[in-house]
Tab-separated table of C-alpha atoms in Angstrom:
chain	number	residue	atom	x	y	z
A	1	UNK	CA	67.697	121.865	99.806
A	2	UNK	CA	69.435	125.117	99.743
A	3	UNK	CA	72.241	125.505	98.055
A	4	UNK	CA	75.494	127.550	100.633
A	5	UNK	CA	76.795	129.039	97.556
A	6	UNK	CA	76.850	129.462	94.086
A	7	UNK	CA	79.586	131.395	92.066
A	8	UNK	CA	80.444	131.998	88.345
A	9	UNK	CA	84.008	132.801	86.541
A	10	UNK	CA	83.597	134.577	83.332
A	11	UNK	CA	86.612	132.913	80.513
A	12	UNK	CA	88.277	134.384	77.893
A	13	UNK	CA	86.536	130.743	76.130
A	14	UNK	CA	83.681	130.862	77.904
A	15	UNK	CA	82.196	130.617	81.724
A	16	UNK	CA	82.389	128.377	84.595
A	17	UNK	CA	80.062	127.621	87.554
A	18	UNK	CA	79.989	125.877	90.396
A	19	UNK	CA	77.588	125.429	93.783
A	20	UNK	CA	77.282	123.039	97.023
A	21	UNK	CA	74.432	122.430	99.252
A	22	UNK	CA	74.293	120.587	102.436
A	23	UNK	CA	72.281	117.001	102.024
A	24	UNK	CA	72.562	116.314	105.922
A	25	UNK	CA	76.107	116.275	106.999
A	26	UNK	CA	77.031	115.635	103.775
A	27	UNK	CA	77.755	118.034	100.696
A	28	UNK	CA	76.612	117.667	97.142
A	29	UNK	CA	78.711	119.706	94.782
A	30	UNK	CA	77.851	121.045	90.750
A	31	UNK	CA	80.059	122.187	88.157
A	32	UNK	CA	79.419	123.120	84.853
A	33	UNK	CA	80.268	125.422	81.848
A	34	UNK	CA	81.870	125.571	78.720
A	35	UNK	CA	79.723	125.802	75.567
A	36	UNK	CA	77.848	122.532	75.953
A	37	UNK	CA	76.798	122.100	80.317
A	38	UNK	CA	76.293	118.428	81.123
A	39	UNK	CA	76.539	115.278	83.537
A	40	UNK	CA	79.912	114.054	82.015
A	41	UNK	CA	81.219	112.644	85.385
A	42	UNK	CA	80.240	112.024	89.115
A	43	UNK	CA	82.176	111.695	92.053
A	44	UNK	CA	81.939	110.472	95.635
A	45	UNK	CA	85.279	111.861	97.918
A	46	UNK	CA	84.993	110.225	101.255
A	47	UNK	CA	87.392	111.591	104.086
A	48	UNK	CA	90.180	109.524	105.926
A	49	UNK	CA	93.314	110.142	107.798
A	50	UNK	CA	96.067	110.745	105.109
A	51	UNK	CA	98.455	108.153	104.629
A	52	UNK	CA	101.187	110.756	105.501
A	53	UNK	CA	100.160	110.218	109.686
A	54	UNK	CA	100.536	113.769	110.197
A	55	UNK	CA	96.969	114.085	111.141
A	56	UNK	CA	95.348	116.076	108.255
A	57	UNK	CA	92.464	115.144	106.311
A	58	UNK	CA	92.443	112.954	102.995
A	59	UNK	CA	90.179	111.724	100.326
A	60	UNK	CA	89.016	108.277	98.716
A	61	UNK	CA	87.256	108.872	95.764
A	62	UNK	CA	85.163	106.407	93.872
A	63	UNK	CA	84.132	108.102	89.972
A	64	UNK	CA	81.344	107.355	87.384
A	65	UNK	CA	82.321	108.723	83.990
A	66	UNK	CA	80.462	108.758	80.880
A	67	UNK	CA	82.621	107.183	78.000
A	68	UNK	CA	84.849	109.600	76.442
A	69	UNK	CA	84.235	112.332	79.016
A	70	UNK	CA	86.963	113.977	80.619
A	71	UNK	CA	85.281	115.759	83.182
A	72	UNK	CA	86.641	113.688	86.075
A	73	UNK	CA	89.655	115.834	86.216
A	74	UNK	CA	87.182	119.125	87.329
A	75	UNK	CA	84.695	116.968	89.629
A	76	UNK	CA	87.570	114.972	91.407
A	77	UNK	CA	89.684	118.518	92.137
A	78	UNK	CA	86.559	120.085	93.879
A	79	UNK	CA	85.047	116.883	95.324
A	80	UNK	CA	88.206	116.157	96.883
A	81	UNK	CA	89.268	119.872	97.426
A	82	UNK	CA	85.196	120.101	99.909
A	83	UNK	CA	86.124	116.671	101.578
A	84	UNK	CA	89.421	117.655	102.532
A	85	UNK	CA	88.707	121.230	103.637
A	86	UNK	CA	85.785	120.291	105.736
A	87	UNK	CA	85.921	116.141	106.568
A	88	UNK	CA	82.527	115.878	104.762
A	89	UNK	CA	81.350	112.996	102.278
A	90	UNK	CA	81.160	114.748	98.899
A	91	UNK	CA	79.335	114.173	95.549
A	92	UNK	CA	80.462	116.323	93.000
A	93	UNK	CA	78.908	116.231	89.354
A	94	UNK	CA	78.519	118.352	86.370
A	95	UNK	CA	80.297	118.675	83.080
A	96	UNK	CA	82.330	120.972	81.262
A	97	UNK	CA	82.741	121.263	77.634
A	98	UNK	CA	84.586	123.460	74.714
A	99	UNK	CA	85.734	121.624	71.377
A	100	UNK	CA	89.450	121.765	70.691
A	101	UNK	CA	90.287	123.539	74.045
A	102	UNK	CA	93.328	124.666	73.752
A	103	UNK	CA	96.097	124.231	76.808
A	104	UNK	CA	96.100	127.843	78.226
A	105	UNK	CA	92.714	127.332	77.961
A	106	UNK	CA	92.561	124.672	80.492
A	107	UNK	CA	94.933	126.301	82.656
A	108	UNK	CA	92.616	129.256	83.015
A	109	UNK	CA	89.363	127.024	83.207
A	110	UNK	CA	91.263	125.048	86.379
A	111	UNK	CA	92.070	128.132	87.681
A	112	UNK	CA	88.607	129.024	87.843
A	113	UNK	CA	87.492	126.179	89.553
A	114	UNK	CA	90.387	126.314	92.002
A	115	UNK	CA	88.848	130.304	92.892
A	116	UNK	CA	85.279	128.548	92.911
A	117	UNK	CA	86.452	126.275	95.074
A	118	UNK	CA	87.859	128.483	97.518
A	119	UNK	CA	84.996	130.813	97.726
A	120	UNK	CA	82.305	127.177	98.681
A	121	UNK	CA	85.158	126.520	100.989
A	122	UNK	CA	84.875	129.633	102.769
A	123	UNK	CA	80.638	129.811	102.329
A	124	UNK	CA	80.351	126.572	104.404
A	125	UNK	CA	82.586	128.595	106.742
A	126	UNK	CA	80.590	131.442	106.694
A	127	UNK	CA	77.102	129.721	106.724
A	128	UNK	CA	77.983	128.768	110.032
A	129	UNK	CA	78.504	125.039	109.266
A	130	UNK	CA	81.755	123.377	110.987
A	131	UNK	CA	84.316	121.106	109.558
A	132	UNK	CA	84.434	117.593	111.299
């Protein structure tokens, strides 16, 4: 498995990274940082019509969290960020972890992701690989 791309965000608290790779037609998706990397969360984003009926892409998302872990919030925005931009299946796992973060804090690390996110999203794209 190779992985389409791999980027890092430097913090004012710490870093952030995150990568995809292509298992199939599907995409499996890492995150981690902070001062303590783990597997705090995993989740599955599965593509559907959205609700709306205008004809763009949604997510379903199914999550495994380890108690007391709130890494769902960071997994679930780019697992359901891949699925929607490209109409893939996506597993997204990883962990991120500062004590006593503080709330601009987690604005910047979300930020981060969000740019992260953005540059796998256009990496698929310029791997060659098509959205469904």
């Amino acid at each position: 498995m190779d992985w389409i791309i791999r980027g890092r965000k430097e913090l004012s608290c710490s870093y952030m990274e995150a990568g995809a790779a292509f298992l199939g037609e599907d995409i499996l998706a890492c995150i981690q940082g902070g001062d303590k990397p783990h597997i705090g969360c995993t989740v599955q984003a599965v593509p559907r019509p959205s609700l709306t009926g205008n004809g763009t892409i949604s997510a379903t998302s199914s999550i495994l969290n380890l108690t007391g872990h709130k890494d769902e919030a960071l997994c679930r925005r780019l697992a359901e960020k891949l699925c929607r931009e490209t109409g893939r299946v996506v597993v997204c796992t990883g962990g991120f972890h500062i004590d006593n973060m503080k709330p601009e804090q987690i604005d910047e690390v979300v930020k981060a992701l969000d740019g992260l996110a953005d540059e796998i999203v256009s990496g698929i794209a310029g791997a060659g690989y098509r959205s469904f």
